Every structure is written in structure tokens, then in C-alpha cells.
Tab-separated table of C-alpha atoms in Angstrom:
chain	number	residue	atom	x	y	z
A	1	UNK	CA	48.236	147.794	-76.937
A	2	UNK	CA	51.260	146.028	-75.548
A	3	UNK	CA	53.495	146.255	-72.496
A	4	UNK	CA	55.770	143.910	-70.586
A	5	UNK	CA	52.974	141.662	-69.648
A	6	UNK	CA	50.710	141.023	-72.613
A	7	UNK	CA	47.279	140.254	-71.133
A	8	UNK	CA	44.039	139.347	-72.845
A	9	UNK	CA	40.702	138.475	-71.376
A	10	UNK	CA	37.665	137.128	-73.213
A	11	UNK	CA	34.594	136.105	-71.271
A	12	UNK	CA	31.723	134.184	-72.831
A	13	UNK	CA	29.037	132.250	-70.991
A	14	UNK	CA	31.036	130.273	-68.361
A	15	UNK	CA	34.323	130.453	-70.291
A	16	UNK	CA	37.110	132.879	-69.416
A	17	UNK	CA	40.443	133.291	-71.190
A	18	UNK	CA	43.244	134.485	-68.928
A	19	UNK	CA	46.811	135.211	-69.936
A	20	UNK	CA	49.869	137.040	-68.646
A	21	UNK	CA	53.452	136.125	-68.773
A	22	UNK	CA	53.531	139.226	-66.601
A	23	UNK	CA	54.417	143.754	-67.196
A	24	UNK	CA	56.999	141.365	-61.772
A	25	UNK	CA	68.820	133.305	-58.414
A	26	UNK	CA	70.588	126.566	-50.124
A	27	UNK	CA	69.660	125.857	-46.908
A	28	UNK	CA	68.387	123.354	-44.401
A	29	UNK	CA	64.666	123.285	-44.864
A	30	UNK	CA	62.057	122.325	-42.310
A	31	UNK	CA	60.236	119.063	-43.083
A	32	UNK	CA	57.552	119.488	-45.706
A	33	UNK	CA	58.680	122.909	-46.924
A	34	UNK	CA	61.332	122.133	-49.503
A	35	UNK	CA	64.527	120.365	-50.460
A	36	UNK	CA	67.364	120.168	-47.917
A	37	UNK	CA	70.357	122.289	-48.844
A	38	UNK	CA	72.464	123.358	-45.884
A	39	UNK	CA	75.728	124.568	-47.399
A	40	UNK	CA	76.711	128.220	-47.308
A	41	UNK	CA	74.223	129.510	-44.750
A	42	UNK	CA	74.993	132.617	-42.723
A	43	UNK	CA	74.765	132.564	-38.929
A	44	UNK	CA	75.588	136.185	-38.181
A	45	UNK	CA	73.307	136.978	-35.253
A	46	UNK	CA	69.805	136.710	-36.619
A	47	UNK	CA	69.134	140.077	-38.274
A	48	UNK	CA	67.873	140.809	-41.788
A	49	UNK	CA	68.133	144.361	-43.165
A	50	UNK	CA	65.859	145.415	-46.031
A	51	UNK	CA	66.669	148.581	-47.985
A	52	UNK	CA	65.070	150.248	-50.993
A	53	UNK	CA	66.258	152.870	-53.458
A	54	UNK	CA	64.532	154.127	-56.594
A	55	UNK	CA	66.785	154.902	-59.560
A	56	UNK	CA	65.366	157.425	-62.045
A	57	UNK	CA	66.920	157.456	-65.529
A	58	UNK	CA	66.980	160.628	-67.648
A	59	UNK	CA	69.290	162.178	-70.233
A	60	UNK	CA	71.092	163.891	-67.360
A	61	UNK	CA	71.982	160.618	-65.650
A	62	UNK	CA	70.570	158.542	-62.808
A	63	UNK	CA	69.037	160.062	-59.673
A	64	UNK	CA	68.868	157.841	-56.590
A	65	UNK	CA	66.105	158.351	-54.025
A	66	UNK	CA	65.907	156.255	-50.822
A	67	UNK	CA	62.425	154.862	-50.135
A	68	UNK	CA	60.459	154.805	-46.900
A	69	UNK	CA	59.557	151.160	-46.267
A	70	UNK	CA	57.027	151.789	-43.504
A	71	UNK	CA	54.111	151.565	-45.954
A	72	UNK	CA	55.357	148.544	-47.925
A	73	UNK	CA	53.585	145.855	-45.851
A	74	UNK	CA	56.827	144.001	-45.135
A	75	UNK	CA	56.924	140.812	-43.103
A	76	UNK	CA	59.309	137.907	-42.678
A	77	UNK	CA	58.017	134.341	-42.410
A	78	UNK	CA	60.153	131.594	-40.904
A	79	UNK	CA	59.028	128.066	-41.885
A	80	UNK	CA	58.413	125.619	-39.042
A	81	UNK	CA	57.383	122.328	-40.612
A	82	UNK	CA	53.908	122.927	-42.034
A	83	UNK	CA	53.482	126.292	-40.275
A	84	UNK	CA	55.202	129.664	-40.248
A	85	UNK	CA	56.361	132.156	-37.636
A	86	UNK	CA	55.797	135.742	-38.801
A	87	UNK	CA	58.151	138.570	-37.833
A	88	UNK	CA	57.107	142.184	-38.473
A	89	UNK	CA	60.386	144.077	-38.035
A	90	UNK	CA	60.867	147.789	-37.427
A	91	UNK	CA	62.279	150.896	-39.086
A	92	UNK	CA	65.999	151.476	-38.677
A	93	UNK	CA	68.588	153.805	-40.154
A	94	UNK	CA	68.646	153.118	-43.871
A	95	UNK	CA	65.836	150.608	-44.042
A	96	UNK	CA	63.718	148.025	-42.242
A	97	UNK	CA	65.237	145.469	-39.884
A	98	UNK	CA	64.039	142.075	-38.693
A	99	UNK	CA	65.591	140.521	-35.604
A	100	UNK	CA	65.484	137.013	-34.207
A	101	UNK	CA	65.763	135.426	-37.654
A	102	UNK	CA	67.269	131.928	-37.368
A	103	UNK	CA	69.870	130.696	-39.856
A	104	UNK	CA	68.484	129.319	-43.090
A	105	UNK	CA	65.833	130.156	-45.607
A	106	UNK	CA	62.922	132.467	-44.882
A	107	UNK	CA	60.139	134.140	-46.867
A	108	UNK	CA	60.312	137.933	-47.265
A	109	UNK	CA	56.805	139.301	-47.884
A	110	UNK	CA	56.417	142.529	-49.846
A	111	UNK	CA	52.746	143.160	-50.514
A	112	UNK	CA	51.543	139.978	-52.230
A	113	UNK	CA	55.028	138.892	-53.350
A	114	UNK	CA	57.131	136.445	-51.332
A	115	UNK	CA	60.833	135.808	-51.912
A	116	UNK	CA	62.528	132.741	-50.437
A	117	UNK	CA	66.140	133.543	-49.531
A	118	UNK	CA	68.740	133.248	-46.790
A	119	UNK	CA	70.278	136.687	-47.495
A	120	UNK	CA	70.922	138.922	-44.485
A	121	UNK	CA	70.691	142.076	-46.610
A	122	UNK	CA	67.927	142.472	-49.183
A	123	UNK	CA	67.533	145.381	-51.606
A	124	UNK	CA	64.101	146.278	-52.976
A	125	UNK	CA	65.460	148.676	-55.577
A	126	UNK	CA	63.793	149.810	-58.791
A	127	UNK	CA	64.932	151.377	-62.057
A	128	UNK	CA	62.483	153.647	-63.858
A	129	UNK	CA	62.394	156.152	-66.687
A	130	UNK	CA	61.726	159.788	-65.864
A	131	UNK	CA	62.376	162.647	-63.474
A	132	UNK	CA	62.694	161.792	-59.795
A	133	UNK	CA	60.497	164.772	-58.902
A	134	UNK	CA	57.679	163.896	-61.311
A	135	UNK	CA	54.151	163.966	-59.867
A	136	UNK	CA	51.538	161.531	-61.168
A	137	UNK	CA	47.812	161.856	-61.706
A	138	UNK	CA	45.841	158.744	-60.691
A	139	UNK	CA	44.171	158.492	-64.117
A	140	UNK	CA	45.667	156.401	-66.921
A	141	UNK	CA	43.281	157.362	-69.750
A	142	UNK	CA	42.636	160.815	-71.186
A	143	UNK	CA	40.774	162.346	-74.122
A	144	UNK	CA	43.014	163.603	-76.919
A	145	UNK	CA	42.803	166.350	-79.526
A	146	UNK	CA	44.906	165.226	-82.500
A	147	UNK	CA	46.213	167.491	-85.270
A	148	UNK	CA	49.080	165.766	-87.063
A	149	UNK	CA	50.321	166.085	-90.634
A	150	UNK	CA	52.811	164.432	-92.989
A	151	UNK	CA	51.755	160.934	-92.002
A	152	UNK	CA	52.728	157.944	-94.086
A	153	UNK	CA	49.621	156.945	-96.087
A	154	UNK	CA	47.228	155.443	-93.533
A	155	UNK	CA	46.562	151.705	-93.675
A	156	UNK	CA	43.480	150.102	-92.065
A	157	UNK	CA	43.686	147.357	-89.448
A	158	UNK	CA	42.340	144.074	-90.822
A	159	UNK	CA	43.676	141.383	-88.463
A	160	UNK	CA	46.692	140.735	-86.265
A	161	UNK	CA	48.733	139.683	-89.299
A	162	UNK	CA	47.708	142.862	-91.177
A	163	UNK	CA	47.967	145.469	-88.388
A	164	UNK	CA	47.729	148.604	-90.518
A	165	UNK	CA	48.647	151.982	-89.020
A	166	UNK	CA	48.475	153.288	-85.451
A	167	UNK	CA	49.716	156.131	-83.254
A	168	UNK	CA	51.624	155.991	-79.969
A	169	UNK	CA	53.147	158.458	-77.509
A	170	UNK	CA	56.352	158.224	-75.483
A	171	UNK	CA	58.547	160.515	-73.421
A	172	UNK	CA	62.191	160.599	-72.448
A	173	UNK	CA	61.586	162.933	-69.508
A	174	UNK	CA	58.665	161.282	-67.679
A	175	UNK	CA	57.397	157.712	-67.416
A	176	UNK	CA	54.793	157.690	-70.174
A	177	UNK	CA	54.230	155.158	-72.928
A	178	UNK	CA	50.768	155.332	-74.469
A	179	UNK	CA	48.649	154.101	-77.328
A	180	UNK	CA	46.142	156.395	-79.037
A	181	UNK	CA	42.764	154.824	-79.761
A	182	UNK	CA	40.652	156.422	-82.490
A	183	UNK	CA	36.865	156.323	-82.299
A	184	UNK	CA	36.455	156.859	-86.041
A	185	UNK	CA	37.993	154.963	-88.937
A	186	UNK	CA	40.725	156.848	-90.797
A	187	UNK	CA	40.323	156.728	-94.596
A	188	UNK	CA	42.884	154.551	-96.364
A	189	UNK	CA	45.752	156.603	-97.780
A	190	UNK	CA	45.087	159.709	-95.675
A	191	UNK	CA	48.255	161.607	-94.673
A	192	UNK	CA	46.875	163.935	-91.994
A	193	UNK	CA	44.578	163.505	-89.031
A	194	UNK	CA	42.473	166.090	-87.221
A	195	UNK	CA	40.094	164.684	-84.615
A	196	UNK	CA	38.948	164.977	-81.029
A	197	UNK	CA	37.356	161.508	-81.115
A	198	UNK	CA	40.373	159.807	-79.584
A	199	UNK	CA	41.669	158.565	-76.257
A	200	UNK	CA	45.116	158.004	-74.762
A	201	UNK	CA	45.796	154.884	-72.693
A	202	UNK	CA	48.994	155.210	-70.680
A	203	UNK	CA	50.407	151.685	-70.489
A	204	UNK	CA	52.817	152.589	-67.664
A	205	UNK	CA	49.977	153.291	-65.195
A	206	UNK	CA	49.163	156.693	-63.671
A	207	UNK	CA	49.822	159.587	-66.032
A	208	UNK	CA	52.697	161.945	-65.183
A	209	UNK	CA	51.975	165.658	-64.840
A	210	UNK	CA	54.024	167.257	-67.629
A	211	UNK	CA	55.792	170.557	-66.972
A	212	UNK	CA	57.209	172.739	-69.747
A	213	UNK	CA	59.592	174.419	-67.308
A	214	UNK	CA	61.233	171.040	-66.693
A	215	UNK	CA	61.561	170.187	-70.373
A	216	UNK	CA	58.856	167.528	-70.607
A	217	UNK	CA	58.219	166.507	-74.212
A	218	UNK	CA	56.406	163.809	-76.148
A	219	UNK	CA	57.374	161.651	-79.078
A	220	UNK	CA	54.391	161.227	-81.403
A	221	UNK	CA	55.026	158.029	-83.374
A	222	UNK	CA	53.208	156.536	-86.346
A	223	UNK	CA	53.505	152.787	-86.773
A	224	UNK	CA	52.640	151.356	-90.164
A	225	UNK	CA	52.433	147.929	-91.715
A	226	UNK	CA	55.437	146.579	-93.585
A	227	UNK	CA	55.467	143.467	-95.757
A	228	UNK	CA	56.768	140.191	-94.304
A	229	UNK	CA	55.734	137.992	-97.225
A	230	UNK	CA	52.860	135.542	-97.254
A	231	UNK	CA	51.387	132.959	-94.918
A	232	UNK	CA	51.246	129.247	-95.781
A	233	UNK	CA	47.619	129.721	-96.867
A	234	UNK	CA	48.654	132.497	-99.260
A	235	UNK	CA	47.357	135.336	-97.108
A	236	UNK	CA	49.334	138.508	-96.520
A	237	UNK	CA	51.677	138.730	-93.547
A	238	UNK	CA	52.559	142.159	-92.262
A	239	UNK	CA	54.116	143.616	-89.139
A	240	UNK	CA	54.047	147.066	-87.598
A	241	UNK	CA	56.992	149.354	-86.960
A	242	UNK	CA	57.591	153.047	-86.363
A	243	UNK	CA	57.880	154.817	-89.726
A	244	UNK	CA	57.387	158.499	-88.810
A	245	UNK	CA	57.716	160.595	-85.671
A	246	UNK	CA	57.941	164.077	-84.217
A	247	UNK	CA	59.078	165.237	-80.778
A	248	UNK	CA	56.930	168.052	-79.425
A	249	UNK	CA	58.105	171.220	-77.739
A	250	UNK	CA	58.025	171.220	-73.906
A	251	UNK	CA	54.438	171.502	-72.664
A	252	UNK	CA	52.220	171.592	-69.581
A	253	UNK	CA	49.501	169.009	-69.024
A	254	UNK	CA	47.682	167.564	-66.026
A	255	UNK	CA	45.581	164.491	-66.743
A	256	UNK	CA	42.209	164.565	-64.980
A	257	UNK	CA	40.184	162.301	-67.268
A	258	UNK	CA	38.340	165.301	-68.733
A	259	UNK	CA	40.857	167.830	-70.069
A	260	UNK	CA	42.114	166.676	-73.483
A	261	UNK	CA	45.788	166.275	-74.278
A	262	UNK	CA	46.800	168.198	-77.397
A	263	UNK	CA	48.845	166.099	-79.841
A	264	UNK	CA	50.168	168.150	-82.749
A	265	UNK	CA	53.055	168.183	-85.195
A	266	UNK	CA	54.353	167.346	-88.643
A	267	UNK	CA	55.788	163.840	-88.520
A	268	UNK	CA	59.051	163.012	-90.290
A	269	UNK	CA	60.427	159.689	-91.572
A	270	UNK	CA	62.670	157.797	-89.152
A	271	UNK	CA	65.645	155.630	-90.142
A	272	UNK	CA	65.043	151.911	-90.566
A	273	UNK	CA	67.454	149.238	-89.319
A	274	UNK	CA	67.298	145.840	-91.046
A	275	UNK	CA	67.798	142.479	-89.348
A	276	UNK	CA	67.051	138.822	-90.036
A	277	UNK	CA	64.765	136.851	-87.740
A	278	UNK	CA	65.372	133.083	-87.720
A	279	UNK	CA	62.734	131.937	-85.239
A	280	UNK	CA	62.746	128.226	-84.387
A	281	UNK	CA	59.104	127.965	-83.368
A	282	UNK	CA	59.168	124.188	-83.718
A	283	UNK	CA	61.564	124.061	-80.752
A	284	UNK	CA	59.106	126.037	-78.626
A	285	UNK	CA	56.204	123.834	-79.721
A	286	UNK	CA	58.166	120.723	-78.727
A	287	UNK	CA	57.690	121.746	-75.078
A	288	UNK	CA	53.891	122.128	-75.255
A	289	UNK	CA	53.159	119.039	-73.154
A	290	UNK	CA	55.479	120.365	-70.430
A	291	UNK	CA	53.377	123.533	-70.197
A	292	UNK	CA	50.408	121.233	-69.547
A	293	UNK	CA	49.502	117.772	-70.888
A	294	UNK	CA	46.670	119.288	-72.970
A	295	UNK	CA	48.435	122.489	-74.133
A	296	UNK	CA	48.274	123.483	-77.802
A	297	UNK	CA	50.227	126.263	-79.574
A	298	UNK	CA	48.529	129.667	-79.499
A	299	UNK	CA	49.934	132.960	-80.847
A	300	UNK	CA	53.661	133.637	-81.356
A	301	UNK	CA	54.695	137.298	-80.989
A	302	UNK	CA	57.986	139.078	-81.636
A	303	UNK	CA	58.732	142.584	-80.364
A	304	UNK	CA	61.509	145.118	-80.548
A	305	UNK	CA	61.315	147.347	-77.463
A	306	UNK	CA	63.360	150.456	-76.610
A	307	UNK	CA	65.330	150.598	-73.361
A	308	UNK	CA	65.664	154.200	-72.245
A	309	UNK	CA	69.216	155.523	-71.993
A	310	UNK	CA	70.937	152.246	-72.702
A	311	UNK	CA	71.051	148.679	-71.468
A	312	UNK	CA	73.595	148.796	-68.644
A	313	UNK	CA	70.757	148.332	-66.124
A	314	UNK	CA	68.748	146.034	-68.367
A	315	UNK	CA	65.402	146.886	-69.896
A	316	UNK	CA	64.490	150.263	-68.360
A	317	UNK	CA	61.228	152.082	-68.981
A	318	UNK	CA	57.904	151.033	-70.437
A	319	UNK	CA	58.194	152.808	-73.766
A	320	UNK	CA	55.945	151.120	-76.306
A	321	UNK	CA	57.337	148.773	-78.955
A	322	UNK	CA	59.000	149.999	-82.135
A	323	UNK	CA	58.172	146.695	-83.888
A	324	UNK	CA	55.551	143.983	-83.413
A	325	UNK	CA	55.121	140.838	-85.477
A	326	UNK	CA	52.218	138.510	-84.665
A	327	UNK	CA	51.845	135.144	-86.366
A	328	UNK	CA	48.535	133.263	-86.730
A	329	UNK	CA	47.311	131.261	-83.726
A	330	UNK	CA	48.620	127.709	-83.805
A	331	UNK	CA	51.772	128.518	-85.784
A	332	UNK	CA	54.472	126.035	-84.795
A	333	UNK	CA	56.719	125.852	-87.858
A	334	UNK	CA	60.031	127.670	-88.108
A	335	UNK	CA	59.923	131.241	-89.392
A	336	UNK	CA	62.695	133.137	-91.186
A	337	UNK	CA	62.312	136.643	-92.629
A	338	UNK	CA	64.222	139.847	-93.237
A	339	UNK	CA	62.579	142.626	-91.206
A	340	UNK	CA	63.405	146.199	-90.228
A	341	UNK	CA	62.488	148.495	-87.368
A	342	UNK	CA	62.324	152.252	-87.144
A	343	UNK	CA	63.165	154.328	-84.109
A	344	UNK	CA	63.025	158.052	-83.344
A	345	UNK	CA	65.005	157.656	-80.133
A	346	UNK	CA	68.621	158.684	-79.492
A	347	UNK	CA	71.361	156.224	-80.380
A	348	UNK	CA	72.147	155.939	-76.655
A	349	UNK	CA	68.874	154.052	-76.177
A	350	UNK	CA	69.179	150.288	-76.477
A	351	UNK	CA	66.914	147.839	-78.270
A	352	UNK	CA	65.552	144.656	-76.705
A	353	UNK	CA	64.324	141.693	-78.722
A	354	UNK	CA	61.428	139.754	-77.184
A	355	UNK	CA	60.257	136.441	-78.666
A	356	UNK	CA	57.218	134.809	-77.071
A	357	UNK	CA	55.375	131.611	-77.934
A	358	UNK	CA	52.067	131.065	-76.134
A	359	UNK	CA	50.193	127.843	-75.391
A	360	UNK	CA	46.483	127.502	-74.726
A	361	UNK	CA	45.006	125.239	-72.054
A	362	UNK	CA	41.411	124.642	-70.979
A	363	UNK	CA	41.000	124.065	-67.242
A	364	UNK	CA	37.757	122.559	-65.933
A	365	UNK	CA	36.268	123.676	-62.618
A	366	UNK	CA	34.137	121.460	-60.357
A	367	UNK	CA	30.992	123.478	-61.172
A	368	UNK	CA	31.304	122.681	-64.885
A	369	UNK	CA	32.800	126.016	-65.948
A	370	UNK	CA	35.881	126.026	-68.165
A	371	UNK	CA	38.694	128.539	-67.975
A	372	UNK	CA	41.064	129.103	-70.866
A	373	UNK	CA	44.551	130.016	-69.694
A	374	UNK	CA	47.855	130.712	-71.393
A	375	UNK	CA	51.329	129.467	-70.604
A	376	UNK	CA	54.271	131.139	-72.276
A	377	UNK	CA	57.840	130.501	-73.277
A	378	UNK	CA	59.732	133.693	-73.981
A	379	UNK	CA	63.268	134.785	-74.636
A	380	UNK	CA	64.492	138.372	-74.389
A	381	UNK	CA	67.954	139.807	-74.948
A	382	UNK	CA	69.756	142.699	-76.550
A	383	UNK	CA	68.335	142.693	-80.050
A	384	UNK	CA	71.707	142.290	-81.734
A	385	UNK	CA	72.472	139.298	-79.514
A	386	UNK	CA	69.064	137.684	-79.936
A	387	UNK	CA	69.078	137.774	-83.745
A	388	UNK	CA	72.784	136.974	-84.158
A	389	UNK	CA	71.704	133.350	-84.591
A	390	UNK	CA	68.539	131.277	-84.435
A	391	UNK	CA	66.005	132.411	-81.813
A	392	UNK	CA	65.181	129.377	-79.700
A	393	UNK	CA	64.175	128.607	-76.100
A	394	UNK	CA	66.858	129.078	-73.433
A	395	UNK	CA	64.847	127.203	-70.811
A	396	UNK	CA	61.887	124.814	-70.873
A	397	UNK	CA	59.011	124.506	-68.373
A	398	UNK	CA	59.333	122.811	-64.986
A	399	UNK	CA	58.163	119.197	-65.241
A	400	UNK	CA	55.863	116.876	-63.303
A	401	UNK	CA	54.128	119.406	-61.052
A	402	UNK	CA	52.698	117.975	-57.826
A	403	UNK	CA	50.572	119.386	-55.008
A	404	UNK	CA	51.230	117.693	-51.678
A	405	UNK	CA	52.751	114.804	-53.619
A	406	UNK	CA	49.785	114.326	-55.994
A	407	UNK	CA	49.782	115.007	-59.742
A	408	UNK	CA	48.954	118.718	-60.125
A	409	UNK	CA	47.596	118.303	-63.668
A	410	UNK	CA	44.526	116.539	-62.224
A	411	UNK	CA	41.808	118.514	-60.423
A	412	UNK	CA	41.479	117.720	-56.736
A	413	UNK	CA	40.940	119.231	-53.305
A	414	UNK	CA	44.074	120.048	-51.337
A	415	UNK	CA	44.262	119.308	-47.632
A	416	UNK	CA	45.251	122.765	-46.387
A	417	UNK	CA	45.655	126.414	-47.360
A	418	UNK	CA	49.451	126.018	-47.389
A	419	UNK	CA	50.138	123.024	-49.654
A	420	UNK	CA	53.564	122.114	-51.015
A	421	UNK	CA	54.010	122.649	-54.760
A	422	UNK	CA	56.878	120.585	-56.197
A	423	UNK	CA	58.337	119.984	-59.654
A	424	UNK	CA	61.247	118.494	-61.528
A	425	UNK	CA	63.915	120.694	-63.097
A	426	UNK	CA	63.413	121.621	-66.770
A	427	UNK	CA	64.777	119.399	-69.515
A	428	UNK	CA	66.415	122.473	-71.096
A	429	UNK	CA	68.431	125.160	-69.349
A	430	UNK	CA	69.569	125.841	-65.803
A	431	UNK	CA	67.075	128.049	-63.943
A	432	UNK	CA	68.387	130.934	-61.864
A	433	UNK	CA	65.068	130.980	-60.009
A	434	UNK	CA	61.482	129.800	-60.126
A	435	UNK	CA	58.336	131.847	-59.695
A	436	UNK	CA	55.064	130.360	-58.477
A	437	UNK	CA	52.077	132.502	-59.462
A	438	UNK	CA	48.849	131.876	-57.562
A	439	UNK	CA	45.534	132.509	-59.333
A	440	UNK	CA	42.314	132.751	-57.360
A	441	UNK	CA	38.713	133.886	-57.778
A	442	UNK	CA	37.570	137.426	-58.302
A	443	UNK	CA	33.967	137.780	-59.404
A	444	UNK	CA	33.639	135.363	-62.370
A	445	UNK	CA	37.351	135.291	-63.235
A	446	UNK	CA	40.571	133.829	-61.895
A	447	UNK	CA	43.159	136.547	-61.296
A	448	UNK	CA	46.665	136.771	-59.861
A	449	UNK	CA	46.635	136.697	-56.057
A	450	UNK	CA	50.384	136.702	-55.480
A	451	UNK	CA	53.828	135.340	-56.279
A	452	UNK	CA	56.473	133.216	-54.579
A	453	UNK	CA	60.065	133.399	-55.876
A	454	UNK	CA	62.473	130.603	-54.939
A	455	UNK	CA	66.148	129.961	-55.770
A	456	UNK	CA	66.886	127.855	-58.829
A	457	UNK	CA	68.374	125.065	-56.718
A	458	UNK	CA	65.017	124.356	-55.029
A	459	UNK	CA	62.304	122.285	-56.674
A	460	UNK	CA	59.523	122.651	-54.118
A	461	UNK	CA	58.044	125.260	-51.828
A	462	UNK	CA	55.209	125.453	-49.339
A	463	UNK	CA	52.744	128.225	-50.192
A	464	UNK	CA	52.614	130.780	-47.368
A	465	UNK	CA	49.322	131.607	-45.637
A	466	UNK	CA	47.123	134.214	-47.259
A	467	UNK	CA	47.645	133.378	-50.929
A	468	UNK	CA	44.907	130.730	-51.097
A	469	UNK	CA	41.335	131.545	-50.103
A	470	UNK	CA	39.257	128.990	-48.170
A	471	UNK	CA	36.566	127.079	-50.050
A	472	UNK	CA	37.609	128.410	-53.444
A	473	UNK	CA	39.111	127.310	-56.759
A	474	UNK	CA	42.679	128.183	-57.747
A	475	UNK	CA	45.395	127.203	-60.181
A	476	UNK	CA	49.155	127.715	-60.218
A	477	UNK	CA	51.700	128.735	-62.808
A	478	UNK	CA	55.275	127.637	-62.086
A	479	UNK	CA	57.833	129.538	-64.157
A	480	UNK	CA	61.438	128.534	-64.731
A	481	UNK	CA	63.562	131.691	-65.032
A	482	UNK	CA	66.906	131.552	-66.838
A	483	UNK	CA	68.505	134.923	-66.072
A	484	UNK	CA	72.235	134.661	-65.314
A	485	UNK	CA	72.397	138.058	-63.600
A	486	UNK	CA	69.277	137.630	-61.443
A	487	UNK	CA	69.888	137.924	-57.693
A	488	UNK	CA	66.852	137.271	-55.503
A	489	UNK	CA	68.314	139.473	-52.759
A	490	UNK	CA	68.518	142.343	-55.288
A	491	UNK	CA	65.606	141.397	-57.512
A	492	UNK	CA	64.376	144.924	-58.246
A	493	UNK	CA	67.774	145.889	-59.624
A	494	UNK	CA	68.511	142.631	-61.449
A	495	UNK	CA	65.222	141.173	-62.703
A	496	UNK	CA	65.362	143.045	-66.030
A	497	UNK	CA	69.043	142.469	-66.774
A	498	UNK	CA	69.598	140.658	-70.061
A	499	UNK	CA	69.420	137.946	-71.272
A	500	UNK	CA	66.273	136.695	-69.600
A	501	UNK	CA	64.086	133.722	-70.476
A	502	UNK	CA	60.951	132.271	-68.870
A	503	UNK	CA	59.008	129.037	-69.364
A	504	UNK	CA	55.654	128.293	-67.709
A	505	UNK	CA	54.041	125.100	-66.455
A	506	UNK	CA	50.373	125.143	-65.416
A	507	UNK	CA	48.499	123.137	-62.831
A	508	UNK	CA	44.900	122.017	-63.043
A	509	UNK	CA	42.242	123.859	-61.067
A	510	UNK	CA	42.186	122.711	-57.447
A	511	UNK	CA	39.834	123.414	-54.550
A	512	UNK	CA	40.776	124.524	-51.047
A	513	UNK	CA	39.088	123.337	-47.840
């Protein structure tokens, strides 16, 4: 079960593992809020216009739909030393306008995400797969009746390095990418499957209502294990890729959590495309101490992901992977293999390569609990570009994190709810931007409370009010983003353009007053 942000959570006693890479380009700066950078600022009268358009990608082209911003919880925060002045703005023709904005950098708040910019026009666009008129059910899981034939001989799951066989669903007409979970074990070698003991998990979120009259179809894909040689200990190493598929006829279905989805068809072999992966994992592992002084290598993962209807707008859609290779936890030696991926999708769809190396860190809380967290380095690009040479980091983590001038790798209590987080630029790469992710308490876990994006030329930012809770524990993840086409004033339209690389640095747990 994978998507853009590969999360896992394991709770035991007082220990919680948390991980997510994800799944989300200067100015005079008031004292205590960031680095001075006054060149190039606009002074055009003090207005900021925010617009938003959704772009829906289908085989028929791209449909653009303007969005109403009145429900988006927009605000603009102007820094004044250690405090902020908040402006609420108002609806205007074509968007949402803020007035009385002084020259220089400000924070644009959209929900729990803040973007630091000096732009006088900001676009909150999005690019998604599926019909613009699609209606969505709030449920993301549904029971399934499966009746499929002509499978490749079924292989059992044994471990992450021997993934066996699995089934997934995808659509080119609506935004659906789902894994099928079977309640009963399938006998080894079986080539058909008839069962109602199964469930669909839509990894894109709410499930679209499918309409036969509008041509809505499903791809039913079988992934199976292919051989990638042996591990250093002599054990088998396999990876999963799509080997067979069928596209259903148009159908009607409304997910309500009770009515089962019918998945039927005779699957057919799909063509396989070979490539060579030369993955320099030792170069990722060399940056472990920059993730955190106590970080150790965790699990490396490599994916090939489809991008619906091409790559001109970057990675579009949340269609599930056509290939996944997972190496054993702790692997840090270079890896070179000949692999292949299968795809049932049209040749107009692009393929994205995604290489991620994770690092594990234990963070101690004042009450004696320990939280296991993950920091990641990942690189993603057009597959043919990524594997044209060695796969290596494009950017390394920010260095020497501090909170209000004190070492952020040491637990402490901060002096306010709006401390300054600062860092040094990475040793490798030139960041287009940085993202500060704030984690805070929810029940017995630490979860994401919000994000702050800042331009790549800044190396510090004051956290805005509302992200930190009083009298609570938190930690921060500061991510260096190397994405040459990223524009913070057009982040929705540019954040998934390729290539794109991230590298995380983690703070210790700190306490707020």
C-alpha cells in the first residue's frame, strides 16, 4: 500500500514510529524573523491577489475550473519583529485580495500551510487526474466481490524482499488508485480468484462515483514478484511489478462502505520494459549524521510510478506504482541490477522513477517515552532520466539546526510559541526552497500540525502562531528541496514538476511554555 507519502506507524508500550516524507523557490526581514535580503522587492501599492484554478486531466485534454477561495481559510501574516500582524482579505473578481500589505516578505496561510514570499500574485492551482464533474463519496474503503481469471500463477507474500502477488485498481477517467486486500490466503500457483472476502482501499482519498454513461472504467492489475538476484546473506531478493491487467467495461458504482464493488475480467499479459538501476546507496548513507546526529540507515525503496497523460505538468495523478523494490532495513551499500516494469497504460502516460533512502532516529521525550521517527532523502525524475546514470542524492539535508540560537538536536524548552528555526545550507545541492514540518501531540502520537515553506535563499524562519501548542512536546523536520522548476508563488502548479529531490533534517523533541 503505497502513495506519494509512504507512512508507517507502529506503537508499542511508550514507543511510536512515525514516518512520512509526505503524499504537500529576498527581502528585508524584521529582526528575529530571518536573514536580511532586500534586493528585488516590489512596492506596487500594497495588494496581494490570490487565485486558484483546478486542472483536471483526462484523455480528452485538460479542463480548467476556477475555485471559490471563501472557504479556504486564507490569511496573510506580516512579520513585525517577534510578532505578526494578520490580514484577512476579501473576495474580489477572480480571487481573494489582501490590501495594506507592506513591501517585503509575508506569510500566506492556507489551512495549516504557510508560504513565505514577497509575490504580489499567488496561484493556488492544482493538477489532478479525472473528470472535472466527478462526484466523490466520503468513504475510501469498500467491500469487493472479485471474479478474475487468467492470473499469472499466484505467489505468496513472505517479506518485503519477497513481495509475492497482489491486486490493484486504477482509472484513467476518475481519480482512483486502490489496493485490494484479501482476507484469505490465495493458494500458491492459483490462476483464478473468486472471493467476496476482500476490501478496496482507495489511496487517493474519497472514492469517486463511477458512471457508465461517462465512460468510467477500471484497470484491474496483478503485480507479481520478479527475481532481482540474492541478498548478501544469500536470501532471495524479489520486487513486484505489473504482469497482467484488464480494463473493464464502463460501469456504475457508488461507494457507501456497504455495497460491494464488482471486480471481474480475464487478465492479459502486459509488455515489460527493461532498465538498469545503479543505485549509489552509500552516497545517501554518507549524509546520515546530517539527518540527525544519531540517525541510522533504515529501508531503501525504489518505485516506478505512472503519470497520467504525460509529464508536461509533472507527476499527475495518484495511480499506484507499476514497480516497487524494497531492500532490507539498514542497507547502505551500492546496488546495481537489471530490472523491468510492466504497464497496461497508454504510451502517452509517463513514468516517474522514485528512489528513497530512509533513516531512523529515536527521540526522547521529557516523560521518558521514546518516539521513533524517519528522515528521508529521495530523488524523483522521469524514469529514463533517473536511470540514465547512477542514482544518487541531488541535495543533502540542511545542517546545524538551531531553535532560538540553541542546538536543535538537544531537547530543551523554547521560550515562546513562535521560536526561530535556523539552519546552514546543505553540503550538496542548491535548494529551491525549504519546508519546515511541525509535529505535535495527538493522543499518544506526534502528528503533522502544519508546514512552512520558505525560499531557498533563506536559512531561518520564525514559526507563525498556531502551529505550536502551549505546554506540549513537538519536533521539527526541515527539508531541503531541490526542484529547479518550483515557484513558491505557483506551488500547486509547480511542486510536482520534475526533477525533484528532498532531504530531511530532524530536530530533537522540545517543549513549549
